[in-house]
Amino acid sequence: MSGLFITLEGGEGAGKSTQIRRLAARLEALGQTVVLTREPGGSPYAERVREAILAGQGKPYGPFAEALMFSAARLDHLKQTIRPALARGEIVLCDRFADSTRAYQGALGALNQDELLALERVVVGETRPDLTLILDLPAETGLARADARRGGGELKADRFESENLNFHKRLRKAFQSIAQAEPERCCIIDADRDAEEVEFAIWECIKQKFAQDLNIAPEPVD
Ligand code: Z5A
């Protein structure tokens, strides 16, 4: 018995945390057991690595070292949390996963996609997402949302929030390219609208992809 592995991706302030909770509630209402998790993090060791990365402790060593830190956290997260839940037949909803390494560490430069993909193959192995929802919106909008959440500058931006606008525009392109390269796995969601509309679009995508697995009755035709 194998569960479903669904990841949410996107740039800063795209609404992943908001939407992952809404999606979990909808799936639980169908009687599914859902494991909500995130990257970096999702296991005790990986959460410690998260603190170090977001505090900028990897930055002086360069993007490759940071990619290795994310990968070390991911190895543990897969072993401790994701694979056991999938083996129990549960639905794993993960806020960011390997596509974030492709996009963020790729957009920071110094690493080409072949190197990043080679690293991903070693770390992730066969445990690839069944579906990746890519929440897409203009970088300016996402950054404004993240800034508003921090109280307009009262709290300090973290390691990646503090990169410049150009970086965040490259990020958006990187996520769009991933979706174009893997249309079977990825679904682009327009995240530049009300949270309710985004939630609805995500649910439509889930129904299209997993109606049978989740035993969702087809919509009545008018
Ligand atoms: N990173 C990496 O470089 N490499 C990797 O391999 C991995 C990660 C795995 C983790 O940070 C950082 O690590 C991340 C990438 C990097 N970069 N940064 N910074 P994180 O987990 O702390 O943060 P995040 O993943 O970027 O999430 P976020 O900034 O918290 O955004 P979000 O989860 O997508 O959005 P949100 O919290 O749901 O919403 C943001 C705000 O907007 C909030 O106030 C909401 O109430 C509001 N919101 C949400 N939806 C809407 C809509 N539809 N309209 C208006 N306002 C909304």
PDB file of C-alpha atoms and ligand atoms in Angstrom:
ATOM      1  CA  MET A   1       0.000   0.000   0.000  1.00  0.00           C
ATOM      2  CA  SER A   2       1.436   3.347  -0.971  1.00  0.00           C
ATOM      3  CA  GLY A   3      -0.005   6.745  -0.125  1.00  0.00           C
ATOM      4  CA  LEU A   4       0.078   9.956  -2.124  1.00  0.00           C
ATOM      5  CA  PHE A   5       2.903  12.444  -2.073  1.00  0.00           C
ATOM      6  CA  ILE A   6       1.831  16.011  -2.927  1.00  0.00           C
ATOM      7  CA  THR A   7       4.163  19.006  -2.776  1.00  0.00           C
ATOM      8  CA  LEU A   8       3.433  22.745  -2.873  1.00  0.00           C
ATOM      9  CA  GLU A   9       5.991  25.073  -4.398  1.00  0.00           C
ATOM     10  CA  GLY A  10       6.344  28.718  -5.335  1.00  0.00           C
ATOM     11  CA  GLY A  11       8.159  31.918  -4.523  1.00  0.00           C
ATOM     12  CA  GLU A  12       7.996  34.096  -1.436  1.00  0.00           C
ATOM     13  CA  GLY A  13       4.519  34.788  -0.034  1.00  0.00           C
ATOM     14  CA  ALA A  14       2.821  32.646  -2.697  1.00  0.00           C
ATOM     15  CA  GLY A  15       0.331  31.298  -0.130  1.00  0.00           C
ATOM     16  CA  LYS A  16       1.638  27.747   0.285  1.00  0.00           C
ATOM     17  CA  SER A  17       1.197  27.618   4.060  1.00  0.00           C
ATOM     18  CA  THR A  18      -2.340  29.018   3.750  1.00  0.00           C
ATOM     19  CA  GLN A  19      -3.328  26.581   1.020  1.00  0.00           C
ATOM     20  CA  ILE A  20      -1.706  23.471   2.452  1.00  0.00           C
ATOM     21  CA  ARG A  21      -3.897  23.763   5.572  1.00  0.00           C
ATOM     22  CA  ARG A  22      -7.033  24.220   3.464  1.00  0.00           C
ATOM     23  CA  LEU A  23      -6.143  21.242   1.285  1.00  0.00           C
ATOM     24  CA  ALA A  24      -5.474  19.090   4.352  1.00  0.00           C
ATOM     25  CA  ALA A  25      -8.926  19.976   5.740  1.00  0.00           C
ATOM     26  CA  ARG A  26     -10.619  19.018   2.477  1.00  0.00           C
ATOM     27  CA  LEU A  27      -8.781  15.689   2.286  1.00  0.00           C
ATOM     28  CA  GLU A  28      -9.482  14.892   5.933  1.00  0.00           C
ATOM     29  CA  ALA A  29     -13.162  15.595   5.318  1.00  0.00           C
ATOM     30  CA  LEU A  30     -13.001  12.717   2.813  1.00  0.00           C
ATOM     31  CA  GLY A  31     -11.734  10.449   5.602  1.00  0.00           C
ATOM     32  CA  GLN A  32      -8.090  10.512   4.472  1.00  0.00           C
ATOM     33  CA  THR A  33      -5.175  10.533   6.912  1.00  0.00           C
ATOM     34  CA  VAL A  34      -2.970  13.500   6.067  1.00  0.00           C
ATOM     35  CA  VAL A  35       0.581  14.240   7.169  1.00  0.00           C
ATOM     36  CA  LEU A  36       1.415  17.948   6.918  1.00  0.00           C
ATOM     37  CA  THR A  37       5.094  18.627   6.659  1.00  0.00           C
ATOM     38  CA  ARG A  38       7.576  21.152   5.276  1.00  0.00           C
ATOM     39  CA  GLU A  39      11.058  21.734   3.959  1.00  0.00           C
ATOM     40  CA  PRO A  40      13.545  22.555   5.119  1.00  0.00           C
ATOM     41  CA  GLY A  41      12.402  20.681   8.202  1.00  0.00           C
ATOM     42  CA  GLY A  42       9.848  17.973   8.886  1.00  0.00           C
ATOM     43  CA  SER A  43      11.969  15.870  11.277  1.00  0.00           C
ATOM     44  CA  PRO A  44      13.854  16.879  14.443  1.00  0.00           C
ATOM     45  CA  TYR A  45      17.278  16.878  12.755  1.00  0.00           C
ATOM     46  CA  ALA A  46      15.989  18.644   9.629  1.00  0.00           C
ATOM     47  CA  GLU A  47      14.325  21.344  11.777  1.00  0.00           C
ATOM     48  CA  ARG A  48      17.715  22.068  13.357  1.00  0.00           C
ATOM     49  CA  VAL A  49      19.293  22.348   9.911  1.00  0.00           C
ATOM     50  CA  ARG A  50      16.417  24.683   8.923  1.00  0.00           C
ATOM     51  CA  GLU A  51      17.244  27.069  11.760  1.00  0.00           C
ATOM     52  CA  ALA A  52      20.876  27.186  10.701  1.00  0.00           C
ATOM     53  CA  ILE A  53      20.083  27.767   7.005  1.00  0.00           C
ATOM     54  CA  LEU A  54      17.455  30.471   7.557  1.00  0.00           C
ATOM     55  CA  ALA A  55      19.785  32.250   9.975  1.00  0.00           C
ATOM     56  CA  GLY A  56      22.209  32.483   7.032  1.00  0.00           C
ATOM     57  CA  GLN A  57      24.832  30.143   8.476  1.00  0.00           C
ATOM     58  CA  GLY A  58      25.368  28.395   5.116  1.00  0.00           C
ATOM     59  CA  LYS A  59      25.562  31.572   3.016  1.00  0.00           C
ATOM     60  CA  PRO A  60      29.308  32.264   3.526  1.00  0.00           C
ATOM     61  CA  TYR A  61      30.111  28.816   2.082  1.00  0.00           C
ATOM     62  CA  GLY A  62      28.211  29.434  -1.169  1.00  0.00           C
ATOM     63  CA  PRO A  63      25.148  28.028  -2.969  1.00  0.00           C
ATOM     64  CA  PHE A  64      26.588  24.534  -3.369  1.00  0.00           C
ATOM     65  CA  ALA A  65      27.180  24.186   0.374  1.00  0.00           C
ATOM     66  CA  GLU A  66      23.653  25.480   0.989  1.00  0.00           C
ATOM     67  CA  ALA A  67      22.283  22.917  -1.495  1.00  0.00           C
ATOM     68  CA  LEU A  68      24.115  20.230   0.496  1.00  0.00           C
ATOM     69  CA  MET A  69      22.577  21.500   3.741  1.00  0.00           C
ATOM     70  CA  PHE A  70      19.066  21.353   2.226  1.00  0.00           C
ATOM     71  CA  SER A  71      19.898  17.871   0.919  1.00  0.00           C
ATOM     72  CA  ALA A  72      21.111  16.618   4.307  1.00  0.00           C
ATOM     73  CA  ALA A  73      17.865  17.840   5.864  1.00  0.00           C
ATOM     74  CA  ARG A  74      15.869  16.218   3.036  1.00  0.00           C
ATOM     75  CA  LEU A  75      17.550  12.821   3.492  1.00  0.00           C
ATOM     76  CA  ASP A  76      16.482  12.738   7.130  1.00  0.00           C
ATOM     77  CA  HIS A  77      12.999  14.106   6.413  1.00  0.00           C
ATOM     78  CA  LEU A  78      12.428  11.396   3.788  1.00  0.00           C
ATOM     79  CA  LYS A  79      13.653   8.649   6.122  1.00  0.00           C
ATOM     80  CA  GLN A  80      11.936   9.764   9.323  1.00  0.00           C
ATOM     81  CA  THR A  81       8.677  11.254   8.068  1.00  0.00           C
ATOM     82  CA  ILE A  82       7.791  10.988   4.373  1.00  0.00           C
ATOM     83  CA  ARG A  83       8.582   7.358   3.502  1.00  0.00           C
ATOM     84  CA  PRO A  84       7.023   5.872   6.670  1.00  0.00           C
ATOM     85  CA  ALA A  85       3.792   7.845   6.085  1.00  0.00           C
ATOM     86  CA  LEU A  86       3.596   6.778   2.436  1.00  0.00           C
ATOM     87  CA  ALA A  87       4.209   3.167   3.475  1.00  0.00           C
ATOM     88  CA  ARG A  88       1.215   3.462   5.854  1.00  0.00           C
ATOM     89  CA  GLY A  89      -0.901   4.577   2.872  1.00  0.00           C
ATOM     90  CA  GLU A  90      -1.278   8.172   4.096  1.00  0.00           C
ATOM     91  CA  ILE A  91      -1.309  11.416   2.122  1.00  0.00           C
ATOM     92  CA  VAL A  92       1.825  13.479   2.608  1.00  0.00           C
ATOM     93  CA  LEU A  93       1.391  17.213   1.934  1.00  0.00           C
ATOM     94  CA  CYS A  94       4.773  18.889   1.884  1.00  0.00           C
ATOM     95  CA  ASP A  95       5.359  22.668   1.862  1.00  0.00           C
ATOM     96  CA  ARG A  96       8.370  22.828  -0.511  1.00  0.00           C
ATOM     97  CA  PHE A  97      10.539  19.914  -1.602  1.00  0.00           C
ATOM     98  CA  ALA A  98      13.285  19.220  -4.163  1.00  0.00           C
ATOM     99  CA  ASP A  99      11.934  21.720  -6.739  1.00  0.00           C
ATOM    100  CA  SER A 100      12.838  24.490  -4.286  1.00  0.00           C
ATOM    101  CA  THR A 101      16.477  23.385  -4.455  1.00  0.00           C
ATOM    102  CA  ARG A 102      16.317  23.412  -8.263  1.00  0.00           C
ATOM    103  CA  ALA A 103      14.757  26.877  -8.266  1.00  0.00           C
ATOM    104  CA  TYR A 104      16.390  28.696  -5.337  1.00  0.00           C
ATOM    105  CA  GLN A 105      19.906  27.278  -5.473  1.00  0.00           C
ATOM    106  CA  GLY A 106      19.709  27.367  -9.289  1.00  0.00           C
ATOM    107  CA  ALA A 107      18.637  31.027  -9.251  1.00  0.00           C
ATOM    108  CA  LEU A 108      21.475  31.876  -6.859  1.00  0.00           C
ATOM    109  CA  GLY A 109      23.855  30.765  -9.606  1.00  0.00           C
ATOM    110  CA  ALA A 110      27.081  28.784  -9.368  1.00  0.00           C
ATOM    111  CA  LEU A 111      25.241  25.493  -9.871  1.00  0.00           C
ATOM    112  CA  ASN A 112      23.952  24.265 -13.178  1.00  0.00           C
ATOM    113  CA  GLN A 113      20.768  22.227 -13.535  1.00  0.00           C
ATOM    114  CA  ASP A 114      22.665  18.993 -14.336  1.00  0.00           C
ATOM    115  CA  GLU A 115      24.556  19.192 -11.054  1.00  0.00           C
ATOM    116  CA  LEU A 116      21.396  19.996  -9.130  1.00  0.00           C
ATOM    117  CA  LEU A 117      19.501  17.133 -10.777  1.00  0.00           C
ATOM    118  CA  ALA A 118      22.338  14.694 -10.054  1.00  0.00           C
ATOM    119  CA  LEU A 119      22.226  15.698  -6.386  1.00  0.00           C
ATOM    120  CA  GLU A 120      18.437  15.337  -6.375  1.00  0.00           C
ATOM    121  CA  ARG A 121      18.613  11.804  -7.846  1.00  0.00           C
ATOM    122  CA  VAL A 122      20.968  10.681  -5.085  1.00  0.00           C
ATOM    123  CA  VAL A 123      18.960  12.276  -2.278  1.00  0.00           C
ATOM    124  CA  VAL A 124      15.368  11.676  -3.364  1.00  0.00           C
ATOM    125  CA  GLY A 125      15.753   8.318  -5.122  1.00  0.00           C
ATOM    126  CA  GLU A 126      12.379   6.853  -6.035  1.00  0.00           C
ATOM    127  CA  THR A 127      10.351   9.036  -3.647  1.00  0.00           C
ATOM    128  CA  ARG A 128       9.160  11.581  -6.182  1.00  0.00           C
ATOM    129  CA  PRO A 129       5.977  13.603  -5.718  1.00  0.00           C
ATOM    130  CA  ASP A 130       2.824  12.260  -7.373  1.00  0.00           C
ATOM    131  CA  LEU A 131       1.720  15.868  -7.832  1.00  0.00           C
ATOM    132  CA  THR A 132       3.393  19.245  -7.425  1.00  0.00           C
ATOM    133  CA  LEU A 133       1.211  22.338  -7.148  1.00  0.00           C
ATOM    134  CA  ILE A 134       3.188  25.383  -8.229  1.00  0.00           C
ATOM    135  CA  LEU A 135       1.639  28.576  -6.858  1.00  0.00           C
ATOM    136  CA  ASP A 136       2.516  31.256  -9.373  1.00  0.00           C
ATOM    137  CA  LEU A 137       2.316  35.029  -8.853  1.00  0.00           C
ATOM    138  CA  PRO A 138       4.387  38.130  -9.675  1.00  0.00           C
ATOM    139  CA  ALA A 139       7.461  38.421  -7.463  1.00  0.00           C
ATOM    140  CA  GLU A 140       6.410  41.934  -6.400  1.00  0.00           C
ATOM    141  CA  THR A 141       3.064  40.666  -5.073  1.00  0.00           C
ATOM    142  CA  GLY A 142       4.612  37.787  -3.131  1.00  0.00           C
ATOM    143  CA  LEU A 143       7.277  40.022  -1.595  1.00  0.00           C
ATOM    144  CA  ALA A 144       4.651  42.595  -0.599  1.00  0.00           C
ATOM    145  CA  ARG A 145       2.609  39.862   1.133  1.00  0.00           C
ATOM    146  CA  ALA A 146       5.708  38.559   2.961  1.00  0.00           C
ATOM    147  CA  ASP A 147       6.608  42.123   3.970  1.00  0.00           C
ATOM    148  CA  ALA A 148       3.082  42.824   5.262  1.00  0.00           C
ATOM    149  CA  ARG A 149       3.229  39.611   7.301  1.00  0.00           C
ATOM    150  CA  ARG A 150       6.464  40.836   8.906  1.00  0.00           C
ATOM    151  CA  GLY A 151       4.653  44.036   9.901  1.00  0.00           C
ATOM    152  CA  GLY A 152       6.184  46.182   7.131  1.00  0.00           C
ATOM    153  CA  GLY A 153       9.803  45.711   8.223  1.00  0.00           C
ATOM    154  CA  GLU A 154       9.360  45.280  11.975  1.00  0.00           C
ATOM    155  CA  LEU A 155      10.745  41.726  11.738  1.00  0.00           C
ATOM    156  CA  LYS A 156      13.981  40.938   9.937  1.00  0.00           C
ATOM    157  CA  ALA A 157      13.784  39.270   6.497  1.00  0.00           C
ATOM    158  CA  ASP A 158      15.338  35.785   6.463  1.00  0.00           C
ATOM    159  CA  ARG A 159      18.232  34.484   4.330  1.00  0.00           C
ATOM    160  CA  PHE A 160      16.195  34.249   1.100  1.00  0.00           C
ATOM    161  CA  GLU A 161      13.563  36.948   1.639  1.00  0.00           C
ATOM    162  CA  SER A 162      16.408  39.445   1.736  1.00  0.00           C
ATOM    163  CA  GLU A 163      17.615  38.620  -1.816  1.00  0.00           C
ATOM    164  CA  ASN A 164      16.778  41.335  -4.391  1.00  0.00           C
ATOM    165  CA  LEU A 165      13.755  41.602  -6.706  1.00  0.00           C
ATOM    166  CA  ASN A 166      15.699  40.235  -9.700  1.00  0.00           C
ATOM    167  CA  PHE A 167      16.447  37.070  -7.778  1.00  0.00           C
ATOM    168  CA  HIS A 168      12.744  36.610  -7.021  1.00  0.00           C
ATOM    169  CA  LYS A 169      11.850  37.192 -10.683  1.00  0.00           C
ATOM    170  CA  ARG A 170      14.378  34.500 -11.716  1.00  0.00           C
ATOM    171  CA  LEU A 171      12.817  32.221  -9.132  1.00  0.00           C
ATOM    172  CA  ARG A 172       9.370  32.626 -10.651  1.00  0.00           C
ATOM    173  CA  LYS A 173      10.769  31.746 -14.100  1.00  0.00           C
ATOM    174  CA  ALA A 174      12.577  28.737 -12.643  1.00  0.00           C
ATOM    175  CA  PHE A 175       9.343  27.340 -11.164  1.00  0.00           C
ATOM    176  CA  GLN A 176       7.491  27.994 -14.433  1.00  0.00           C
ATOM    177  CA  SER A 177      10.215  26.103 -16.341  1.00  0.00           C
ATOM    178  CA  ILE A 178       9.944  23.130 -13.985  1.00  0.00           C
ATOM    179  CA  ALA A 179       6.181  23.001 -14.633  1.00  0.00           C
ATOM    180  CA  GLN A 180       6.702  23.206 -18.390  1.00  0.00           C
ATOM    181  CA  ALA A 181       9.330  20.454 -18.343  1.00  0.00           C
ATOM    182  CA  GLU A 182       7.189  18.073 -16.247  1.00  0.00           C
ATOM    183  CA  PRO A 183       3.515  18.723 -17.082  1.00  0.00           C
ATOM    184  CA  GLU A 184       2.489  15.228 -15.931  1.00  0.00           C
ATOM    185  CA  ARG A 185       3.636  15.914 -12.390  1.00  0.00           C
ATOM    186  CA  CYS A 186       3.156  19.678 -12.065  1.00  0.00           C
ATOM    187  CA  CYS A 187       0.065  21.836 -12.006  1.00  0.00           C
ATOM    188  CA  ILE A 188       0.493  25.623 -12.178  1.00  0.00           C
ATOM    189  CA  ILE A 189      -1.990  27.493  -9.992  1.00  0.00           C
ATOM    190  CA  ASP A 190      -2.614  31.214 -10.479  1.00  0.00           C
ATOM    191  CA  ALA A 191      -2.009  32.423  -6.911  1.00  0.00           C
ATOM    192  CA  ASP A 192      -2.571  36.117  -7.643  1.00  0.00           C
ATOM    193  CA  ARG A 193      -6.210  36.110  -6.489  1.00  0.00           C
ATOM    194  CA  ASP A 194      -8.316  35.554  -3.373  1.00  0.00           C
ATOM    195  CA  ALA A 195      -7.332  32.658  -1.126  1.00  0.00           C
ATOM    196  CA  GLU A 196     -10.788  31.104  -1.726  1.00  0.00           C
ATOM    197  CA  GLU A 197     -10.302  31.124  -5.499  1.00  0.00           C
ATOM    198  CA  VAL A 198      -6.835  29.619  -5.164  1.00  0.00           C
ATOM    199  CA  GLU A 199      -8.219  26.912  -2.865  1.00  0.00           C
ATOM    200  CA  PHE A 200     -10.903  26.095  -5.442  1.00  0.00           C
ATOM    201  CA  ALA A 201      -8.352  25.861  -8.293  1.00  0.00           C
ATOM    202  CA  ILE A 202      -6.169  23.530  -6.215  1.00  0.00           C
ATOM    203  CA  TRP A 203      -9.135  21.302  -5.421  1.00  0.00           C
ATOM    204  CA  GLU A 204     -10.083  21.133  -9.107  1.00  0.00           C
ATOM    205  CA  CYS A 205      -6.560  19.959  -9.887  1.00  0.00           C
ATOM    206  CA  ILE A 206      -6.663  17.330  -7.104  1.00  0.00           C
ATOM    207  CA  LYS A 207     -10.015  16.016  -8.364  1.00  0.00           C
ATOM    208  CA  GLN A 208      -8.743  15.813 -11.924  1.00  0.00           C
ATOM    209  CA  LYS A 209      -5.657  13.902 -10.890  1.00  0.00           C
ATOM    210  CA  PHE A 210      -6.848  11.669  -8.039  1.00  0.00           C
ATOM    211  CA  ALA A 211     -10.640  11.277  -8.341  1.00  0.00           C
ATOM    212  CA  GLN A 212     -10.274   7.478  -8.370  1.00  0.00           C
ATOM    213  CA  ASP A 213      -7.624   7.202  -5.645  1.00  0.00           C
ATOM    214  CA  LEU A 214      -9.682   9.429  -3.352  1.00  0.00           C
ATOM    215  CA  ASN A 215     -13.027   8.005  -4.310  1.00  0.00           C
ATOM    216  CA  ILE A 216     -14.404  11.437  -5.203  1.00  0.00           C
ATOM    217  CA  ALA A 217     -17.762  11.276  -6.923  1.00  0.00           C
ATOM    218  CA  PRO A 218     -17.852  12.982 -10.333  1.00  0.00           C
ATOM    219  CA  GLU A 219     -19.559  16.412 -10.427  1.00  0.00           C
ATOM    220  CA  PRO A 220     -23.204  16.242 -11.557  1.00  0.00           C
ATOM    221  CA  VAL A 221     -23.613  17.513 -15.124  1.00  0.00           C
ATOM    222  CA  ASP A 222     -26.282  20.250 -15.455  1.00  0.00           C
TER     223      ASP A 222
HETATM  224  N1  Z5A B   1      14.620  26.909   0.289  1.00  0.00           N
HETATM  225  C1  Z5A B   1      15.701  26.762  -0.556  1.00  0.00           C
HETATM  226  O1  Z5A B   1      16.390  27.734  -0.871  1.00  0.00           O
HETATM  227  N2  Z5A B   1      15.994  25.521  -1.034  1.00  0.00           N
HETATM  228  C2  Z5A B   1      15.289  24.412  -0.695  1.00  0.00           C
HETATM  229  O2  Z5A B   1      15.597  23.306  -1.142  1.00  0.00           O
HETATM  230  C3  Z5A B   1      14.159  24.588   0.187  1.00  0.00           C
HETATM  231  C4  Z5A B   1      13.851  25.842   0.662  1.00  0.00           C
HETATM  232  C5  Z5A B   1      13.338  23.397   0.578  1.00  0.00           C
HETATM  233  C6  Z5A B   1      12.106  28.474   3.582  1.00  0.00           C
HETATM  234  O3  Z5A B   1      11.402  29.518   4.105  1.00  0.00           O
HETATM  235  C7  Z5A B   1      13.136  29.090   2.656  1.00  0.00           C
HETATM  236  O4  Z5A B   1      14.075  28.111   2.231  1.00  0.00           O
HETATM  237  C8  Z5A B   1      12.450  29.592   1.424  1.00  0.00           C
HETATM  238  C9  Z5A B   1      13.075  28.837   0.271  1.00  0.00           C
HETATM  239  C10 Z5A B   1      14.297  28.233   0.836  1.00  0.00           C
HETATM  240  N3  Z5A B   1      12.697  30.948   1.203  1.00  0.00           N
HETATM  241  N4  Z5A B   1      12.476  31.877   1.937  1.00  0.00           N
HETATM  242  N5  Z5A B   1      12.348  32.804   2.570  1.00  0.00           N
HETATM  243  P1  Z5A B   1      10.005  29.435   4.796  1.00  0.00           P
HETATM  244  O5  Z5A B   1       9.521  28.038   4.879  1.00  0.00           O
HETATM  245  O6  Z5A B   1      10.127  30.192   6.078  1.00  0.00           O
HETATM  246  O7  Z5A B   1       9.135  30.358   3.878  1.00  0.00           O
HETATM  247  P2  Z5A B   1       8.440  30.118   2.494  1.00  0.00           P
HETATM  248  O8  Z5A B   1       8.404  28.668   2.148  1.00  0.00           O
HETATM  249  O9  Z5A B   1       9.038  31.011   1.490  1.00  0.00           O
HETATM  250  O10 Z5A B   1       6.958  30.498   2.770  1.00  0.00           O
HETATM  251  P3  Z5A B   1       6.326  31.874   3.038  1.00  0.00           P
HETATM  252  O11 Z5A B   1       7.153  33.054   2.675  1.00  0.00           O
HETATM  253  O12 Z5A B   1       5.904  31.784   4.466  1.00  0.00           O
HETATM  254  O13 Z5A B   1       5.152  31.953   2.063  1.00  0.00           O
HETATM  255  P4  Z5A B   1       3.939  31.009   1.823  1.00  0.00           P
HETATM  256  O14 Z5A B   1       3.849  29.872   2.787  1.00  0.00           O
HETATM  257  O15 Z5A B   1       3.949  30.639   0.402  1.00  0.00           O
HETATM  258  O16 Z5A B   1       2.695  32.007   2.076  1.00  0.00           O
HETATM  259  P5  Z5A B   1       1.677  32.147   3.305  1.00  0.00           P
HETATM  260  O17 Z5A B   1       2.391  32.140   4.629  1.00  0.00           O
HETATM  261  O18 Z5A B   1       0.534  31.269   3.135  1.00  0.00           O
HETATM  262  O19 Z5A B   1       1.164  33.625   2.959  1.00  0.00           O
HETATM  263  C11 Z5A B   1       2.004  34.743   3.068  1.00  0.00           C
HETATM  264  C12 Z5A B   1       1.154  35.958   3.532  1.00  0.00           C
HETATM  265  O20 Z5A B   1       0.226  36.252   2.495  1.00  0.00           O
HETATM  266  C13 Z5A B   1       0.331  35.675   4.780  1.00  0.00           C
HETATM  267  O21 Z5A B   1       0.238  36.844   5.533  1.00  0.00           O
HETATM  268  C14 Z5A B   1      -1.041  35.272   4.225  1.00  0.00           C
HETATM  269  O22 Z5A B   1      -2.077  35.562   5.112  1.00  0.00           O
HETATM  270  C15 Z5A B   1      -1.111  36.097   2.967  1.00  0.00           C
HETATM  271  N6  Z5A B   1      -1.846  35.429   1.875  1.00  0.00           N
HETATM  272  C16 Z5A B   1      -1.884  34.097   1.589  1.00  0.00           C
HETATM  273  N7  Z5A B   1      -2.661  33.859   0.514  1.00  0.00           N
HETATM  274  C17 Z5A B   1      -3.116  35.076   0.102  1.00  0.00           C
HETATM  275  C18 Z5A B   1      -3.962  35.494  -0.981  1.00  0.00           C
HETATM  276  N8  Z5A B   1      -4.484  34.614  -1.867  1.00  0.00           N
HETATM  277  N9  Z5A B   1      -4.200  36.815  -1.130  1.00  0.00           N
HETATM  278  C19 Z5A B   1      -3.662  37.726  -0.258  1.00  0.00           C
HETATM  279  N10 Z5A B   1      -2.862  37.385   0.803  1.00  0.00           N
HETATM  280  C20 Z5A B   1      -2.593  36.077   0.965  1.00  0.00           C
END
